[in-house]
Coordinates of C-alpha atoms in Angstrom, one line a residue:
X19 CA -25.4 39.1 -36.8
X20 CA -25.7 39.8 -40.5
X21 CA -22.2 39.1 -41.8
X22 CA -19.5 36.8 -40.5
X23 CA -15.9 36.6 -41.9
X24 CA -14.4 33.1 -41.4
X25 CA -10.6 32.5 -41.7
X26 CA -8.8 29.2 -41.4
X27 CA -6.2 26.8 -42.8
X28 CA -6.4 25.2 -46.2
X29 CA -7.0 21.8 -44.6
X30 CA -10.1 23.0 -42.8
X31 CA -11.8 25.0 -45.6
X32 CA -14.0 22.1 -46.5
X33 CA -15.5 22.0 -43.0
X34 CA -15.6 25.8 -42.6
X35 CA -17.6 26.1 -45.8
X36 CA -20.1 23.6 -44.4
X37 CA -20.3 25.7 -41.3
X38 CA -20.8 28.8 -43.4
X39 CA -23.6 27.1 -45.4
X40 CA -25.4 26.3 -42.2
X41 CA -25.2 29.9 -41.1
X42 CA -26.3 31.1 -44.6
X43 CA -29.5 29.0 -44.1
X44 CA -30.1 30.9 -40.9
X45 CA -29.8 34.3 -42.6
X46 CA -26.1 35.1 -41.9
X47 CA -24.0 36.1 -44.9
X48 CA -20.6 34.4 -44.6
X49 CA -17.3 34.7 -46.4
X50 CA -14.7 31.9 -45.9
X51 CA -11.0 32.6 -46.7
X52 CA -7.7 30.8 -46.5
X53 CA -6.2 33.0 -43.7
X54 CA -2.5 32.8 -44.9
X55 CA -3.5 34.1 -48.4
X56 CA -5.0 37.2 -46.8
X57 CA -2.4 38.0 -44.2
X58 CA 0.7 36.0 -43.1
X59 CA 4.2 36.7 -41.8
X60 CA 7.2 35.3 -39.9
X61 CA 7.6 32.4 -39.2
X62 CA 5.6 31.2 -42.2
X63 CA 7.3 28.4 -44.2
X64 CA 7.0 30.7 -47.2
X65 CA 9.7 33.3 -46.7
X66 CA 8.0 35.7 -49.2
X67 CA 5.0 35.8 -46.8
X68 CA 7.2 37.3 -44.1
X69 CA 7.0 40.7 -45.9
X70 CA 3.2 40.8 -46.4
X71 CA 1.4 44.0 -45.5
X72 CA -2.2 44.1 -44.3
X73 CA -3.5 45.6 -47.5
X74 CA -5.4 42.5 -48.6
X75 CA -6.8 42.1 -45.1
X76 CA -7.9 45.8 -45.0
X77 CA -9.5 45.6 -48.4
X78 CA -11.4 42.5 -47.4
X79 CA -12.7 44.2 -44.2
X80 CA -13.7 47.4 -46.1
X81 CA -15.5 45.5 -48.8
X82 CA -17.3 42.8 -46.8
X83 CA -17.9 44.8 -43.6
X84 CA -18.3 41.8 -41.2
X85 CA -20.1 42.1 -37.9
X86 CA -17.7 39.6 -36.4
X87 CA -14.5 37.7 -37.4
X88 CA -14.2 33.9 -36.7
X89 CA -10.7 32.5 -36.8
X90 CA -10.2 28.7 -36.8
X91 CA -6.5 28.9 -35.8
X92 CA -4.2 31.3 -34.0
X93 CA -2.2 33.0 -36.8
X94 CA -1.4 36.4 -38.3
X95 CA -4.9 36.7 -39.7
X96 CA -6.1 36.6 -36.0
X97 CA -3.6 39.3 -35.1
X98 CA -4.8 41.6 -37.9
X99 CA -8.4 40.9 -36.8
X100 CA -7.6 41.9 -33.3
X101 CA -6.4 45.4 -34.5
X102 CA -9.9 46.1 -35.8
X103 CA -12.8 47.1 -33.6
X104 CA -14.8 44.1 -34.9
X105 CA -15.6 41.3 -32.3
X106 CA -13.0 38.5 -32.6
X107 CA -14.2 34.9 -32.1
X108 CA -11.4 32.3 -31.7
X109 CA -12.2 28.7 -32.4
X110 CA -10.0 26.2 -30.5
X111 CA -9.7 22.7 -31.9
X112 CA -7.0 21.2 -29.5
X113 CA -5.3 21.6 -26.2
X114 CA -3.1 24.5 -27.4
X115 CA -1.0 24.7 -24.3
X116 CA -0.2 21.0 -24.0
X117 CA 0.5 20.7 -27.7
X118 CA 3.0 23.6 -27.5
X119 CA 4.7 21.8 -24.6
X120 CA 4.9 18.6 -26.5
X121 CA 6.2 20.4 -29.6
X122 CA 9.1 21.8 -27.6
X123 CA 10.0 18.4 -26.3
X124 CA 9.8 16.6 -29.7
X125 CA 9.8 18.2 -33.1
X126 CA 11.0 21.6 -32.2
X127 CA 14.3 21.1 -30.4
X128 CA 16.7 22.8 -32.8
X129 CA 17.4 26.6 -32.3
X130 CA 15.7 27.6 -35.6
X131 CA 12.6 25.6 -34.8
X132 CA 12.6 26.8 -31.2
X133 CA 12.5 30.4 -32.5
X134 CA 9.6 29.6 -34.9
X135 CA 7.7 27.9 -32.1
X136 CA 8.3 30.8 -29.7
X137 CA 6.9 33.2 -32.3
X138 CA 3.9 31.0 -33.0
X139 CA 3.2 30.8 -29.3
X140 CA 3.5 34.6 -29.0
X141 CA 1.0 35.0 -31.8
X142 CA -1.3 32.4 -30.3
X143 CA -1.4 34.0 -26.9
X144 CA -2.0 37.5 -28.4
X145 CA -5.0 36.0 -30.3
X146 CA -6.4 34.5 -27.1
X147 CA -5.9 37.7 -25.2
X148 CA -7.6 39.8 -27.9
X149 CA -10.5 37.5 -28.4
X150 CA -14.0 38.6 -27.4
X151 CA -15.1 35.0 -27.4
X152 CA -13.2 31.7 -27.3
X153 CA -15.0 28.6 -28.6
X154 CA -13.3 25.3 -27.6
X155 CA -14.4 22.3 -29.6
X156 CA -15.6 20.2 -26.5
X157 CA -16.5 20.6 -22.9
X158 CA -13.3 19.1 -21.7
X159 CA -11.3 21.7 -23.6
X160 CA -13.7 24.4 -22.3
X161 CA -12.6 23.6 -18.8
X162 CA -8.9 23.7 -19.8
X163 CA -9.4 27.1 -21.5
X164 CA -11.1 28.6 -18.5
X165 CA -8.1 27.6 -16.4
X166 CA -5.9 29.8 -18.7
X167 CA -8.4 32.6 -19.3
X168 CA -10.8 32.6 -16.4
X169 CA -12.2 36.1 -17.2
X170 CA -12.8 35.5 -20.9
X171 CA -16.1 34.6 -22.6
X172 CA -15.7 30.8 -23.2
X173 CA -18.3 28.4 -24.5
X174 CA -18.2 25.0 -26.2
X175 CA -18.9 24.8 -30.0
X176 CA -18.8 21.2 -31.2
X177 CA -17.6 20.2 -34.6
X178 CA -20.5 19.9 -37.0
X179 CA -21.1 17.5 -39.8
X180 CA -23.4 16.9 -42.7
X181 CA -25.1 13.5 -42.2
X182 CA -26.2 13.3 -45.8
X183 CA -22.6 13.2 -47.0
X184 CA -21.9 9.9 -45.2
X185 CA -23.5 7.1 -47.0
X186 CA -22.4 3.6 -48.2
X187 CA -20.1 3.8 -51.2
X188 CA -18.5 1.0 -53.2
X189 CA -14.9 1.2 -54.5
X190 CA -12.6 -0.3 -51.9
X191 CA -11.9 -4.0 -51.1
X192 CA -10.5 -5.0 -47.8
X193 CA -9.9 -8.3 -46.0
X194 CA -12.5 -9.4 -43.5
X195 CA -13.0 -9.4 -40.6
X196 CA -11.2 -6.1 -40.2
X197 CA -10.7 -3.1 -37.9
X198 CA -10.1 0.3 -39.4
X199 CA -8.2 3.2 -37.9
X200 CA -8.4 6.7 -39.4
X201 CA -6.2 9.1 -37.6
X202 CA -3.1 11.2 -38.1
X203 CA 0.4 10.9 -36.6
X204 CA 1.0 14.6 -36.2
X205 CA 1.0 14.8 -32.4
X206 CA 3.4 12.5 -30.5
X207 CA 1.1 11.8 -27.5
X208 CA -1.7 10.8 -29.9
X209 CA 0.6 8.6 -32.1
X210 CA 2.3 6.9 -29.1
X211 CA -0.9 5.3 -28.0
X212 CA -1.1 3.3 -31.2
X213 CA 1.8 1.2 -30.0
X214 CA -0.6 -0.7 -27.7
X215 CA -1.8 -2.3 -30.9
X216 CA 1.2 -4.7 -30.8
X217 CA -0.6 -6.8 -28.2
X218 CA -3.9 -6.5 -30.0
X219 CA -2.4 -7.6 -33.3
X220 CA -0.9 -10.7 -31.6
X221 CA -4.3 -11.5 -30.0
X222 CA -6.1 -11.4 -33.4
X223 CA -3.7 -13.0 -36.0
X224 CA -6.6 -13.6 -38.4
X225 CA -8.1 -10.1 -38.2
X226 CA -6.7 -7.4 -40.4
X227 CA -6.1 -3.9 -38.9
X228 CA -5.9 -1.1 -41.4
X229 CA -4.5 2.4 -40.7
X230 CA -5.3 5.4 -42.8
X231 CA -3.3 8.5 -41.9
X232 CA 0.1 10.2 -42.0
X233 CA 2.3 12.6 -40.3
X234 CA 5.8 13.2 -38.9
X235 CA 5.4 10.2 -36.5
X236 CA 4.4 7.8 -39.2
X237 CA 7.7 5.9 -39.2
X238 CA 7.6 5.8 -35.4
X239 CA 4.3 4.0 -35.5
X240 CA 5.2 1.8 -38.5
X241 CA 8.5 0.7 -37.1
X242 CA 6.6 -1.1 -34.3
X243 CA 3.5 -2.3 -36.2
X244 CA 4.4 -3.1 -39.8
X245 CA 6.3 -6.3 -38.8
X246 CA 2.8 -7.8 -38.1
X247 CA 1.3 -9.4 -41.2
X248 CA -2.2 -8.4 -40.1
X249 CA -1.4 -4.7 -40.0
X250 CA -1.7 -2.7 -43.2
X251 CA -0.9 1.0 -43.7
X252 CA -2.9 2.6 -46.5
X253 CA -1.5 6.1 -46.2
X254 CA -3.7 9.2 -46.4
X255 CA -6.9 9.0 -48.5
X256 CA -8.6 11.6 -50.6
X257 CA -11.3 13.4 -48.6
X258 CA -14.2 12.8 -48.5
X259 CA -14.8 10.3 -51.3
X260 CA -12.1 7.8 -50.6
X261 CA -12.6 8.1 -46.9
X262 CA -16.3 7.3 -47.4
X263 CA -15.3 4.2 -49.3
X264 CA -12.9 3.1 -46.6
X265 CA -15.5 3.6 -43.8
X266 CA -18.1 1.7 -45.9
X267 CA -15.8 -1.3 -46.1
X268 CA -14.4 -1.7 -42.5
X269 CA -16.2 -3.8 -39.9
X270 CA -15.2 -1.9 -36.7
X271 CA -13.8 1.6 -36.3
X272 CA -11.1 2.0 -33.7
X273 CA -9.7 5.3 -32.4
X274 CA -6.5 4.5 -30.5
X275 CA -5.2 7.9 -29.2
X276 CA -3.4 9.4 -26.3
X277 CA -4.9 12.9 -26.7
X278 CA -8.0 14.0 -28.6
X279 CA -10.7 16.7 -28.3
X280 CA -13.3 16.1 -30.9
X281 CA -12.1 13.8 -33.7
X282 CA -14.2 14.3 -36.8
X283 CA -13.5 10.7 -37.9
X284 CA -15.4 9.4 -34.9
X285 CA -18.5 11.3 -36.0
X286 CA -18.0 10.1 -39.6
X287 CA -17.6 6.4 -38.6
X288 CA -20.8 6.6 -36.5
X289 CA -22.7 8.1 -39.4
X290 CA -21.5 5.2 -41.5
X291 CA -23.2 2.9 -38.9
X292 CA -19.9 1.4 -37.7
X293 CA -19.6 0.3 -34.1
X294 CA -16.7 2.2 -32.5
X295 CA -14.1 1.5 -29.9
X296 CA -12.2 4.6 -28.7
X297 CA -9.7 5.6 -26.1
X298 CA -11.3 7.4 -23.2
X299 CA -9.4 10.7 -23.4
X300 CA -10.2 14.4 -23.8
X301 CA -13.5 15.1 -25.4
X302 CA -13.9 11.6 -27.0
X303 CA -16.7 10.6 -24.4
X304 CA -18.7 13.6 -25.4
X305 CA -19.2 12.6 -29.1
X306 CA -20.1 8.9 -28.6
X307 CA -22.1 6.9 -26.1
X308 CA -20.3 4.2 -24.2
X309 CA -22.2 1.0 -24.4
X310 CA -24.7 2.3 -26.9
X311 CA -22.8 3.5 -30.0
X312 CA -19.6 1.6 -29.1
X313 CA -17.1 1.2 -26.3
X314 CA -14.7 3.4 -24.5
X315 CA -11.4 1.8 -23.3
X316 CA -8.8 3.3 -20.9
X317 CA -5.6 4.7 -22.2
X318 CA -2.8 2.2 -22.4
X319 CA -5.1 -0.8 -21.7
X320 CA -4.6 -3.2 -24.7
X321 CA -6.6 -5.9 -22.9
X322 CA -9.7 -3.7 -22.8
X323 CA -9.3 -3.0 -26.4
X324 CA -9.0 -6.7 -27.2
X325 CA -12.1 -7.5 -25.0
X326 CA -14.3 -4.9 -26.7
X327 CA -13.3 -5.8 -30.2
X328 CA -14.0 -9.5 -29.3
X329 CA -17.5 -8.6 -28.2
X330 CA -18.2 -6.8 -31.5
X331 CA -16.8 -9.6 -33.6
X332 CA -18.7 -12.3 -31.8
X333 CA -22.0 -10.5 -31.5
X334 CA -23.0 -9.3 -35.0
X335 CA -26.5 -8.2 -33.8
X336 CA -25.0 -5.9 -31.1
X337 CA -22.5 -4.5 -33.5
X338 CA -25.3 -3.6 -36.0
X339 CA -27.4 -2.1 -33.2
X340 CA -24.5 0.0 -32.1
X341 CA -23.9 1.2 -35.6
X342 CA -27.5 2.3 -36.1
X343 CA -27.5 4.0 -32.7
X344 CA -24.3 5.9 -33.6
X345 CA -25.9 7.3 -36.7
X346 CA -28.9 8.5 -34.8
X347 CA -26.8 10.0 -32.0
X348 CA -24.5 12.0 -34.3
X349 CA -27.4 13.2 -36.5
X350 CA -29.4 14.3 -33.5
X351 CA -26.6 16.1 -31.8
X352 CA -23.9 17.3 -34.3
X353 CA -25.5 18.1 -37.6
X354 CA -24.5 21.5 -38.9
X355 CA -28.1 22.8 -38.6
X356 CA -27.9 22.2 -34.9
X357 CA -24.3 23.5 -34.5
X358 CA -25.1 26.6 -36.5
X359 CA -28.1 27.5 -34.3
X360 CA -26.0 26.9 -31.2
X361 CA -23.3 29.3 -32.6
X362 CA -25.8 32.0 -33.0
X363 CA -27.2 31.5 -29.5
X364 CA -23.7 31.7 -28.1
X365 CA -22.8 34.9 -29.9
X366 CA -26.1 36.5 -29.0
X367 CA -25.5 35.7 -25.3
X368 CA -21.8 36.8 -25.1
X369 CA -21.5 39.4 -27.8
X370 CA -25.0 40.7 -28.3
X371 CA -24.9 40.0 -32.0

């Protein structure tokens, strides 16, 4: 492969550019674009985008001449890519099918939103059907994807990270001892699990729990937890600098989630040498080592969460050892250099590129 065109959402461009940099170092010329700026349509939130033509997209293809197109989400850019004769690689970050089902049952109940969701689903399935290769972000998601598309080329491509970006940084002052959460409230199943923190907060009245994140289910979470004096919501933080300061300051990182595939924050916390406690769901066990870089706890089990936090608070030596082990584990397995090489191995195997 000599040239790769990469399209994704604005929120993922930072990470996609890191991915592109790793491939550039391996001799692949890359171009990263915000997909909706190149080609969009109904049901985009910007009505003017409903009437876009493929002229920008066609010009991009003619000028860059990619050997393959990598799409980081299932949108109109992917549909346009499917109409070319260029191999289409679809990157899959979440359980698309379960998330669609949850969306129908929660945020998308009104007729206009149902229509929009139906259209997004139609676009998504067409992207999958047209893909020459689907790359789920973890092994757990690979198995799910194969259930839906058993005849497709499917292989795991983990989220990469640049270890050198994650170093101790001053600038934030928190109460200690403390536990830090860094996760969104965008998906109901994920946000709902945070409510088990009520029991945890009661068990640790002198430990402060900080939450960084936001989303449509923010108030759902805060209505249950903000009444506790030892729970503090910090809102979203600027990425990566303020997030780095936050992770530098917390004592323990906790991922309390009902559904997750490969949360980047778990990798970041381990690179910051923080012991981690995370819910044993989805692909989470694939990107940490239970008993070595932290602890896994079962979904809905607040007592397990209390027990594991207690161990880390009472055994500073173990907490420090786990933090160091976490940094080594992530560096050795998820650095962009490793993920970039893996990507080229996969494309050579499945697409002969």
